[in-house]
Short mmCIF file of N, CA and C in Angstrom, two decimals:
data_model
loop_
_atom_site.label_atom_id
_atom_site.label_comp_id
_atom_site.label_asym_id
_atom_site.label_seq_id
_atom_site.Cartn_x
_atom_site.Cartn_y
_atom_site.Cartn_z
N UNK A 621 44.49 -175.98 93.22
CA UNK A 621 43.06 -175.93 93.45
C UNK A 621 42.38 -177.03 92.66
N UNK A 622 41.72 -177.85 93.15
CA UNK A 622 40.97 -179.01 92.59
C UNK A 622 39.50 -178.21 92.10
N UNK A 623 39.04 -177.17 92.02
CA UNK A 623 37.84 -176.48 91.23
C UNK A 623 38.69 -175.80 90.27
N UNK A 624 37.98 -176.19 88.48
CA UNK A 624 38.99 -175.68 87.64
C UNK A 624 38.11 -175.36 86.90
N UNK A 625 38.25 -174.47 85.59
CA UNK A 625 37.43 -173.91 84.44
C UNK A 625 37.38 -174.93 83.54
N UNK A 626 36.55 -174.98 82.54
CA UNK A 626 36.50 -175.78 81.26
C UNK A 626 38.00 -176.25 80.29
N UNK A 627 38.56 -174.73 80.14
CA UNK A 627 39.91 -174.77 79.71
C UNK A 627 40.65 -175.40 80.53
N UNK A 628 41.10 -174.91 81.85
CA UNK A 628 42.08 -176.11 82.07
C UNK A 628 41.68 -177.35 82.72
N UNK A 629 40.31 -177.72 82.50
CA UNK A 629 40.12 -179.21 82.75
C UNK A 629 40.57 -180.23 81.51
N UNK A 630 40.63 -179.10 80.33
CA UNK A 630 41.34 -179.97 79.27
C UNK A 630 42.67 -180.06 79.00
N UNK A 631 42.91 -178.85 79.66
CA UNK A 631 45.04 -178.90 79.42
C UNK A 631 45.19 -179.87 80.43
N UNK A 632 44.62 -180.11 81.46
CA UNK A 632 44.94 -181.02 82.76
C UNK A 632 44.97 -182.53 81.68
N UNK A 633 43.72 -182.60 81.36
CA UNK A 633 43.62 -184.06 80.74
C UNK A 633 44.59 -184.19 79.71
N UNK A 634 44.87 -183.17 79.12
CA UNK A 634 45.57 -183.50 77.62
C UNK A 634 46.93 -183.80 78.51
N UNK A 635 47.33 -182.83 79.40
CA UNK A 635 49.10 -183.68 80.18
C UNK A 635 49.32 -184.42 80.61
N UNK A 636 48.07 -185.25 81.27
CA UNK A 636 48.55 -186.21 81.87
C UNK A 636 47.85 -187.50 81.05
N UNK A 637 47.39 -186.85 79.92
CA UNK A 637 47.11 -188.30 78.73
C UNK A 637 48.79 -188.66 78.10
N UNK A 638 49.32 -187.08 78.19
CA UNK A 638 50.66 -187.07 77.22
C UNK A 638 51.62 -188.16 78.14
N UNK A 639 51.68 -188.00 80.00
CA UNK A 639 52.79 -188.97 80.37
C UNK A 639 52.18 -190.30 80.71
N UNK A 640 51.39 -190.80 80.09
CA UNK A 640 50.28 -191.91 79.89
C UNK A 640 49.70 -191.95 81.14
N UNK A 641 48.98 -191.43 81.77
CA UNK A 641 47.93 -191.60 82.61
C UNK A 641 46.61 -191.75 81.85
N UNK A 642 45.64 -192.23 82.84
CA UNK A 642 44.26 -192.60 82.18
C UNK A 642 43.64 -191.61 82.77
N UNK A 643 42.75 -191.07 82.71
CA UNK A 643 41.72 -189.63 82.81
C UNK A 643 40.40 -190.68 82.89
N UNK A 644 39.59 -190.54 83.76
CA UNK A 644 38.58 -190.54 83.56
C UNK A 644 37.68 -189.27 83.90
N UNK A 645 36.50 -189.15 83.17
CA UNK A 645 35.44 -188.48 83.65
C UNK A 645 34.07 -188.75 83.67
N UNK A 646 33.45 -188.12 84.96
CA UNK A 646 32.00 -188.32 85.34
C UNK A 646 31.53 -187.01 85.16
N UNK A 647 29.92 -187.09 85.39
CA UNK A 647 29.15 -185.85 85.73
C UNK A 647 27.74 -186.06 86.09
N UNK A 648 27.85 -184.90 87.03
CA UNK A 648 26.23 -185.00 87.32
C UNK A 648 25.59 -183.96 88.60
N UNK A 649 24.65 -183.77 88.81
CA UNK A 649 24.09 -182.57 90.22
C UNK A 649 25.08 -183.10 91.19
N UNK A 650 24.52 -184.04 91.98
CA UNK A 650 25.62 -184.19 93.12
C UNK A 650 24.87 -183.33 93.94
N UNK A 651 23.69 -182.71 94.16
CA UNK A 651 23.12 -181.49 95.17
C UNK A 651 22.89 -182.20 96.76
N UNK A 652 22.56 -183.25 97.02
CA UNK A 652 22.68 -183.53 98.16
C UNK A 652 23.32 -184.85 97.95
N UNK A 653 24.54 -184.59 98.36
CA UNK A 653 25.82 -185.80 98.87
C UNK A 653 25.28 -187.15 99.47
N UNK A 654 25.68 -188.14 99.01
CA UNK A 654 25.33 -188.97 100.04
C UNK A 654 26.32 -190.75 99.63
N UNK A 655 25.87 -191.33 100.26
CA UNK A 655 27.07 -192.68 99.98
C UNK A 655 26.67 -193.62 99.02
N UNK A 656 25.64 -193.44 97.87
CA UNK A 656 25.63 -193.54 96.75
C UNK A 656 26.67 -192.65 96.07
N UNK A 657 26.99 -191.37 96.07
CA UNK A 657 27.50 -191.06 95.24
C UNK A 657 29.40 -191.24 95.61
N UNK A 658 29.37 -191.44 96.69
CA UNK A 658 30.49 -191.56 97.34
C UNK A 658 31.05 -192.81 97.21
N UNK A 659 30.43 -193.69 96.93
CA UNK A 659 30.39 -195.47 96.28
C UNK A 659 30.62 -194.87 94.75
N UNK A 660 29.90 -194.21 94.61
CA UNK A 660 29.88 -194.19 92.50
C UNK A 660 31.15 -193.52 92.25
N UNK A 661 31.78 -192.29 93.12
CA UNK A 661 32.82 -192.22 92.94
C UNK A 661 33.89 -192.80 93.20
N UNK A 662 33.87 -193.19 94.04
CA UNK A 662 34.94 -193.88 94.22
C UNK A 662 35.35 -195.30 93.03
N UNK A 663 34.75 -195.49 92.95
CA UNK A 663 34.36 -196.70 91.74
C UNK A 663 34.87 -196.19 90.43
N UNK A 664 34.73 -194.87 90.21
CA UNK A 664 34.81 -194.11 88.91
C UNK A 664 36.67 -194.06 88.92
N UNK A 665 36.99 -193.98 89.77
CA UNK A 665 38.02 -193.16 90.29
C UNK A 665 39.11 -194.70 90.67
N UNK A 666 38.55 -195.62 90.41
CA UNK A 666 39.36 -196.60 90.38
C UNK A 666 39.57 -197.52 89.27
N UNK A 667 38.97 -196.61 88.15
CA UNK A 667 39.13 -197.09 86.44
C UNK A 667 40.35 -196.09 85.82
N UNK A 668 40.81 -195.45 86.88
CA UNK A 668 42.04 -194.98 85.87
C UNK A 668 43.09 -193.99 87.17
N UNK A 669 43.86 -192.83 86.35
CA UNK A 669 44.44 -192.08 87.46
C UNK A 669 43.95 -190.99 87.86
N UNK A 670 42.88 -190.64 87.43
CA UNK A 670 42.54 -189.32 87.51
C UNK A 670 41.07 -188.79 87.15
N UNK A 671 40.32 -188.82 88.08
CA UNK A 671 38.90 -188.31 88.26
C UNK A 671 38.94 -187.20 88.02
N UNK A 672 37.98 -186.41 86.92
CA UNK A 672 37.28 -185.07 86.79
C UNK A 672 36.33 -185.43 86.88
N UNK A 673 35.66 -184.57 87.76
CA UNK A 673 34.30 -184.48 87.87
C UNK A 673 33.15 -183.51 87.26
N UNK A 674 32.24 -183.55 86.17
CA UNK A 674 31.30 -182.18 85.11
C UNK A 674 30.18 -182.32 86.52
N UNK A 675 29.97 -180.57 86.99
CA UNK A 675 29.27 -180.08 87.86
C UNK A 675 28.03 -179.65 87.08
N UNK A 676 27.07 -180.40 86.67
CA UNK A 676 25.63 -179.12 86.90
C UNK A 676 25.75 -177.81 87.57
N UNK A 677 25.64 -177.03 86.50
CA UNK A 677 25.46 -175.60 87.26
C UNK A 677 24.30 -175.45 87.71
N UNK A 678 24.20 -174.25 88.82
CA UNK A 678 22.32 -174.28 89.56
C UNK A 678 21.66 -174.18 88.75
N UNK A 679 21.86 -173.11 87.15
CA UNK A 679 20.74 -173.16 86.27
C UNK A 679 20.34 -174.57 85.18
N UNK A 680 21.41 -175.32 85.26
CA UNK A 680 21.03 -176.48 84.34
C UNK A 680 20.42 -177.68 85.35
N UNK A 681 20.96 -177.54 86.88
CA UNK A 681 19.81 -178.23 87.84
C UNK A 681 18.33 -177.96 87.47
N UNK A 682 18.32 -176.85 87.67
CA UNK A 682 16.83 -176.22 87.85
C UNK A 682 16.13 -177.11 86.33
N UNK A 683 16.78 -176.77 84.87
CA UNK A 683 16.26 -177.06 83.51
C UNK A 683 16.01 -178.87 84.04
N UNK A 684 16.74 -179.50 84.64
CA UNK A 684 16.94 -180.90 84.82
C UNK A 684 15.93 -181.58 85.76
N UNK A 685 16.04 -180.43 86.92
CA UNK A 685 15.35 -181.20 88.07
C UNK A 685 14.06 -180.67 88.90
N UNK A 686 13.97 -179.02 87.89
CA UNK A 686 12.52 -178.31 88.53
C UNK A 686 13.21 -177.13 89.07
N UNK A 687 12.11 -176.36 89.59
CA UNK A 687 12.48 -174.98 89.58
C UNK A 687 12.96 -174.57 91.32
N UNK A 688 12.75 -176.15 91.97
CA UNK A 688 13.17 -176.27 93.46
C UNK A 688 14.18 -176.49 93.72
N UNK A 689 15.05 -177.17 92.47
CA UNK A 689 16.51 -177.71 92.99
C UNK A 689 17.50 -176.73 91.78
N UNK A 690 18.41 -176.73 92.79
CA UNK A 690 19.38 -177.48 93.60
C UNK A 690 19.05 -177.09 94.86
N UNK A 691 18.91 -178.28 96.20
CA UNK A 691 19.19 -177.58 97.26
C UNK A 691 20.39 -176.36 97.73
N UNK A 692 21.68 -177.51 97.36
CA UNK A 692 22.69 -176.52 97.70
C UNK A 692 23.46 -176.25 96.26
N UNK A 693 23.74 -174.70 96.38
CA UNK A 693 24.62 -173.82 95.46
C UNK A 693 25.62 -174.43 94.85
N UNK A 694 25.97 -174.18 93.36
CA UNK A 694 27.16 -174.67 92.52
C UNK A 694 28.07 -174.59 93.41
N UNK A 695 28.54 -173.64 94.10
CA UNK A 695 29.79 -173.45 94.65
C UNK A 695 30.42 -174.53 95.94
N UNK A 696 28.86 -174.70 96.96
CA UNK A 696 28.90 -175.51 97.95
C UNK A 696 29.01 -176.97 97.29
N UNK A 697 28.39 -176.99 96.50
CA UNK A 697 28.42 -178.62 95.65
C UNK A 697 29.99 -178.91 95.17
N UNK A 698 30.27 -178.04 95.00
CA UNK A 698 31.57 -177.90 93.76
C UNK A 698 33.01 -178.42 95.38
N UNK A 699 32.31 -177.36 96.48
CA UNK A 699 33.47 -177.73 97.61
C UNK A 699 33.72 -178.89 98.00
N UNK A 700 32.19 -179.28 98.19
CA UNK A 700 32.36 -181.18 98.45
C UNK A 700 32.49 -181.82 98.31
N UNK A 701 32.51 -182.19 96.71
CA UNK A 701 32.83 -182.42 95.73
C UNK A 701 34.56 -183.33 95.82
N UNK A 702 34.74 -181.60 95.60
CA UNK A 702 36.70 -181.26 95.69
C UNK A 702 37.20 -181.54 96.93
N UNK A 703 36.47 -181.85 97.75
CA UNK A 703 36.81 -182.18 99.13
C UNK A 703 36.82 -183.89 99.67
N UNK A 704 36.17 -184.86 98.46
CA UNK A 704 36.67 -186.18 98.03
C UNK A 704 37.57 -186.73 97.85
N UNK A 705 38.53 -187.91 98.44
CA UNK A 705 39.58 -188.32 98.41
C UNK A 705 39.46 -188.69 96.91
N UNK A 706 38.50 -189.11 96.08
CA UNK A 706 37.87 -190.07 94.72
C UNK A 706 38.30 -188.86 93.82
N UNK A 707 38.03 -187.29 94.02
CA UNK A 707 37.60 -186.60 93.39
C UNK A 707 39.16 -185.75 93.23
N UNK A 708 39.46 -185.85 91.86
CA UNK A 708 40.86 -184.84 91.58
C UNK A 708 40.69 -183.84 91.32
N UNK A 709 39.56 -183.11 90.25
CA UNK A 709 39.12 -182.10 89.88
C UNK A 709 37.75 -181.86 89.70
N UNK A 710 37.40 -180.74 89.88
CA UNK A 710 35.37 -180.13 89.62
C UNK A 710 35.92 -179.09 88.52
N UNK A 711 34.72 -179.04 87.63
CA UNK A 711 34.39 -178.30 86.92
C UNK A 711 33.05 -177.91 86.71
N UNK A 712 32.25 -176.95 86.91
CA UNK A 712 31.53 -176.74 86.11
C UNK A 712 30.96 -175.97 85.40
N UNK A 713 29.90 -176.89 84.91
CA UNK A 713 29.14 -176.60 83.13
C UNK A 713 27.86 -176.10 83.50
N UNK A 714 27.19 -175.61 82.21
CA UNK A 714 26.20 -174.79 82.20
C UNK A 714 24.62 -175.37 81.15
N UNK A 715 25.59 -176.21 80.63
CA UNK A 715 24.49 -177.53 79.74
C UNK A 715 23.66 -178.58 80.91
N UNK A 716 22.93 -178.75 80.21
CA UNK A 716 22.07 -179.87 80.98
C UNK A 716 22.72 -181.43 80.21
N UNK A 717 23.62 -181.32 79.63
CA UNK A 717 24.35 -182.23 78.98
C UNK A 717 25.83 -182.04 79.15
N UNK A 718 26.42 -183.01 79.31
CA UNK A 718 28.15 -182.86 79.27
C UNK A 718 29.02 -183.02 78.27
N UNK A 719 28.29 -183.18 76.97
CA UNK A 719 28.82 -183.31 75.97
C UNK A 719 29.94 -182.24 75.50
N UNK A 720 29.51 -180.87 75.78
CA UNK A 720 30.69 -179.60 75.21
C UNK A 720 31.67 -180.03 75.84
N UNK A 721 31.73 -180.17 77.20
CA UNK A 721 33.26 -180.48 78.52
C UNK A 721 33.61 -182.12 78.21
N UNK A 722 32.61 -183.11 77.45
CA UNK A 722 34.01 -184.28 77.50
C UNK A 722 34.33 -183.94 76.23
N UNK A 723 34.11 -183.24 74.81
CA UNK A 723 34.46 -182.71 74.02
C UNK A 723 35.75 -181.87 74.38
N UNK A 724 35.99 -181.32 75.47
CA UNK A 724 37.13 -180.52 75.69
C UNK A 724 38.30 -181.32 76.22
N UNK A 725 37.25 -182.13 77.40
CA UNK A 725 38.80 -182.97 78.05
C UNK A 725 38.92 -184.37 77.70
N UNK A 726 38.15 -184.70 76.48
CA UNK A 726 38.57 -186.04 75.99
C UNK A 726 38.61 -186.93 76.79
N UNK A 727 38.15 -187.60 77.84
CA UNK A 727 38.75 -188.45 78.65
C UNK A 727 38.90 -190.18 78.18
N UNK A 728 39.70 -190.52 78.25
CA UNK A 728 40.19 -192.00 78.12
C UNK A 728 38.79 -193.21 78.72
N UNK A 729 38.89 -192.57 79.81
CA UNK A 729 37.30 -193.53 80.62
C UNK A 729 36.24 -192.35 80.57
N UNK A 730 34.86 -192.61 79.80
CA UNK A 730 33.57 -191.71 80.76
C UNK A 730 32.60 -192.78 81.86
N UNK A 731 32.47 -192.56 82.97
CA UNK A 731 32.04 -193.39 83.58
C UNK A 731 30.46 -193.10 83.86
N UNK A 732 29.40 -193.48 83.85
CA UNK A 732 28.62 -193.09 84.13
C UNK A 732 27.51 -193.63 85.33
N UNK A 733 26.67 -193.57 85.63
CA UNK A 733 25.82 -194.66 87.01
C UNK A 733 25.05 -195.33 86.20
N UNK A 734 24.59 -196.64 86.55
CA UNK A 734 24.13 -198.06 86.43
C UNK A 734 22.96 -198.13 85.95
N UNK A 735 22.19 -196.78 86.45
CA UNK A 735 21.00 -196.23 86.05
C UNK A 735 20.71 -195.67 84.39
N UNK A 736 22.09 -195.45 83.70
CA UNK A 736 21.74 -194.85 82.09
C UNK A 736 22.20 -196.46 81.56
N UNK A 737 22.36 -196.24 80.31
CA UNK A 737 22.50 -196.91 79.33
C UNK A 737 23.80 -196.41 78.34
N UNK A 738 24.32 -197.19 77.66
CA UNK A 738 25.59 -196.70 76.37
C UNK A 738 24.70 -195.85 75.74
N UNK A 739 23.50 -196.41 75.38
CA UNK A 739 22.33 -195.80 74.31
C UNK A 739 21.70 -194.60 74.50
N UNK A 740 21.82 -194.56 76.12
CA UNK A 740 20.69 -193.16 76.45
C UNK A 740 21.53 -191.87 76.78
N UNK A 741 22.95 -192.53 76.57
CA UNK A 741 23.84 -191.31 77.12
C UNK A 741 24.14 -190.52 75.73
N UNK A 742 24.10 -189.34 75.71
CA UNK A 742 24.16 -188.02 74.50
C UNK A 742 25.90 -187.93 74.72
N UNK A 743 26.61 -188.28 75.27
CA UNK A 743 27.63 -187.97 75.35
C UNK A 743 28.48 -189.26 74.55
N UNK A 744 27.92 -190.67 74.73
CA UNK A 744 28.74 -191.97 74.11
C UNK A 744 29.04 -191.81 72.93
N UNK A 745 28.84 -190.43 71.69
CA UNK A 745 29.05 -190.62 70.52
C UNK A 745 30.32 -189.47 70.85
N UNK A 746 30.75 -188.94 70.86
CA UNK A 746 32.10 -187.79 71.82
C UNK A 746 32.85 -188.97 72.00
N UNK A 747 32.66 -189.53 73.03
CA UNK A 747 33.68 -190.20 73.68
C UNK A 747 34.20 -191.28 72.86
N UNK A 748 33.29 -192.06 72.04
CA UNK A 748 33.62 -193.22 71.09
C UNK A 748 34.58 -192.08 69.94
N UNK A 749 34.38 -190.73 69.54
CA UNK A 749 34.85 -190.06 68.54
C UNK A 749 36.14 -189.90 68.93
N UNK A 750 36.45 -190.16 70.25
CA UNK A 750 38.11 -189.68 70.43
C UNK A 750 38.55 -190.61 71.25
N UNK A 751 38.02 -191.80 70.65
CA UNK A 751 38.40 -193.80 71.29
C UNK A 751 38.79 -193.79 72.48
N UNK A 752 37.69 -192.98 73.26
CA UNK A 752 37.56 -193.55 74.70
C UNK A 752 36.49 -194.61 74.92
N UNK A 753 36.23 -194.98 76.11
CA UNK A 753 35.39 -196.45 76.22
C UNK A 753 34.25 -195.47 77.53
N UNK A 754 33.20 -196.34 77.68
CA UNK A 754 32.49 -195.80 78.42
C UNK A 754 32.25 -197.28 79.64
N UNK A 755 32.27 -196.21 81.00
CA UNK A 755 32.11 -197.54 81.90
C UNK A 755 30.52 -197.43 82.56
N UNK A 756 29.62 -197.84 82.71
CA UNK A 756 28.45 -198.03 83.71
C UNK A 756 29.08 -198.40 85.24
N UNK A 757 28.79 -197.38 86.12
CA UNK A 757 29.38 -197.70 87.25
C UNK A 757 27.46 -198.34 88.23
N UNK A 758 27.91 -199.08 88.92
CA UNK A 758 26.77 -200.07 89.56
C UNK A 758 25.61 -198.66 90.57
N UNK A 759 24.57 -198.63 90.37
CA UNK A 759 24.35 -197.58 91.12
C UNK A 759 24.15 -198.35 92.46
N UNK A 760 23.85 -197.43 93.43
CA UNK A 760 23.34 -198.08 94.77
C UNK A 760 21.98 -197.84 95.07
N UNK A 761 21.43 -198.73 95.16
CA UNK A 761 20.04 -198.81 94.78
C UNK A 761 19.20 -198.24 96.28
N UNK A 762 18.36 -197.17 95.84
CA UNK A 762 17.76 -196.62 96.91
C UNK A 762 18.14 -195.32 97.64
N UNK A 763 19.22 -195.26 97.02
CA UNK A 763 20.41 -193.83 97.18
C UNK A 763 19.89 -192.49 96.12
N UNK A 764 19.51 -192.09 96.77
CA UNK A 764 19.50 -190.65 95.89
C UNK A 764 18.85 -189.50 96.11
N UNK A 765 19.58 -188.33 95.65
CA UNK A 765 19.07 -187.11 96.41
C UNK A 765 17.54 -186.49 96.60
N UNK A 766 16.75 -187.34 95.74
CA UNK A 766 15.64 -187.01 95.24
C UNK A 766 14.84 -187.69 96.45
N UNK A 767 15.11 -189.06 96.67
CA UNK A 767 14.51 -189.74 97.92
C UNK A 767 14.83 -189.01 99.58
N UNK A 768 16.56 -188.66 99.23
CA UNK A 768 16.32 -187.71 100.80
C UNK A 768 15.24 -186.62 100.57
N UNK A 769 15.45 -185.78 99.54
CA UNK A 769 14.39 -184.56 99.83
C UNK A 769 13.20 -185.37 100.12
N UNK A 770 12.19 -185.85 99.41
CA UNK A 770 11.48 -186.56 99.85
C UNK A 770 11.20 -187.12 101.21
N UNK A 771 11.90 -187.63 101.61
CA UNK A 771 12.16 -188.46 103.16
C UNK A 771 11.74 -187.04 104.10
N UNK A 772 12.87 -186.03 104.05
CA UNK A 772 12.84 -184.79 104.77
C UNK A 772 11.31 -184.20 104.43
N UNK A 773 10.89 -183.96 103.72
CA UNK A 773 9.47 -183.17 103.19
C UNK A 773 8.02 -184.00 104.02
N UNK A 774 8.36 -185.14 103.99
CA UNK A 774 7.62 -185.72 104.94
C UNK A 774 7.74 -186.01 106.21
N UNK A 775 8.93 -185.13 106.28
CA UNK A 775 9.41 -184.94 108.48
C UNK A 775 9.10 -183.80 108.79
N UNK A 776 9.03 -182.95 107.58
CA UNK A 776 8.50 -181.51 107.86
C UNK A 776 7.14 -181.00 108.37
#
């Protein structure tokens, strides 16, 4: 099953750090899919052997993005997700931050979109603590779930 708990998103990472594979990990809503994120993963997912993906849970959407989102459910997010050729594993978290889960699975690469900074990410001091590197993946500009809702709200 490519949807996994906190715990074994870290035994996953810690075994296949042990037969030297590279782990990377991302995170983020992901609530409405689209080929920005499908570009960002894939991209993520070609800095090492092994994509985990940190899921926003619906309640840390909501703390993140308002009391309207997520469109679609942790679970439906989590399927589509796992249903990515890019995507090896989902997990998710319950923080509006991913810091507790790359704290767990250590990953070798954290990749993040083009849109943060080394500086603005709460997580780059984790990942530098257990000498992983952090990558900025290029965002795609004009892509994002916030603009479809938008787009749709004004077809309505």
């Amino acid at each position: 099953m490519k949807i996994v708990d906190q715990t074994t998103s870290g035994i996953i990472s810690k075994t296949l750090q042990a037969a030297g594979k590279t782990v990377v990990f991302t995170n983020g809503c992901f609530d409405i899919l689209h080929a920005g994120h499908v570009r960002y993963l894939a991209g993520a997912r070609q800095l090492g052997d092994c994509l985990i993906v940190g899921l926003n849970s619906d309640s840390s959407v909501r703390q993140l993005k308002g009391p309207n989102r997520p469109v679609n459910c942790q679970e439906d997010r989590a399927e589509v997700l796992a249903g990515l050729a890019a995507v090896d594993y989902v997990v998710v978290f319950d923080e509006t931050t991913a810091e507790n889960l790359v704290a767990v699975v250590q990953p070798d690469v954290y990749a993040k979109g083009g849109d943060y900074t080394i500086e603005t990410l709460p997580e780059s001091k984790i990942v530098a603590a257990h000498g992983g590197r952090i990558v900025l993946v290029p965002e795609v500009p004009g892509r994002s779930s916030s603009n479809i809702i938008k787009k749709i709200s004004r077809e309505v």
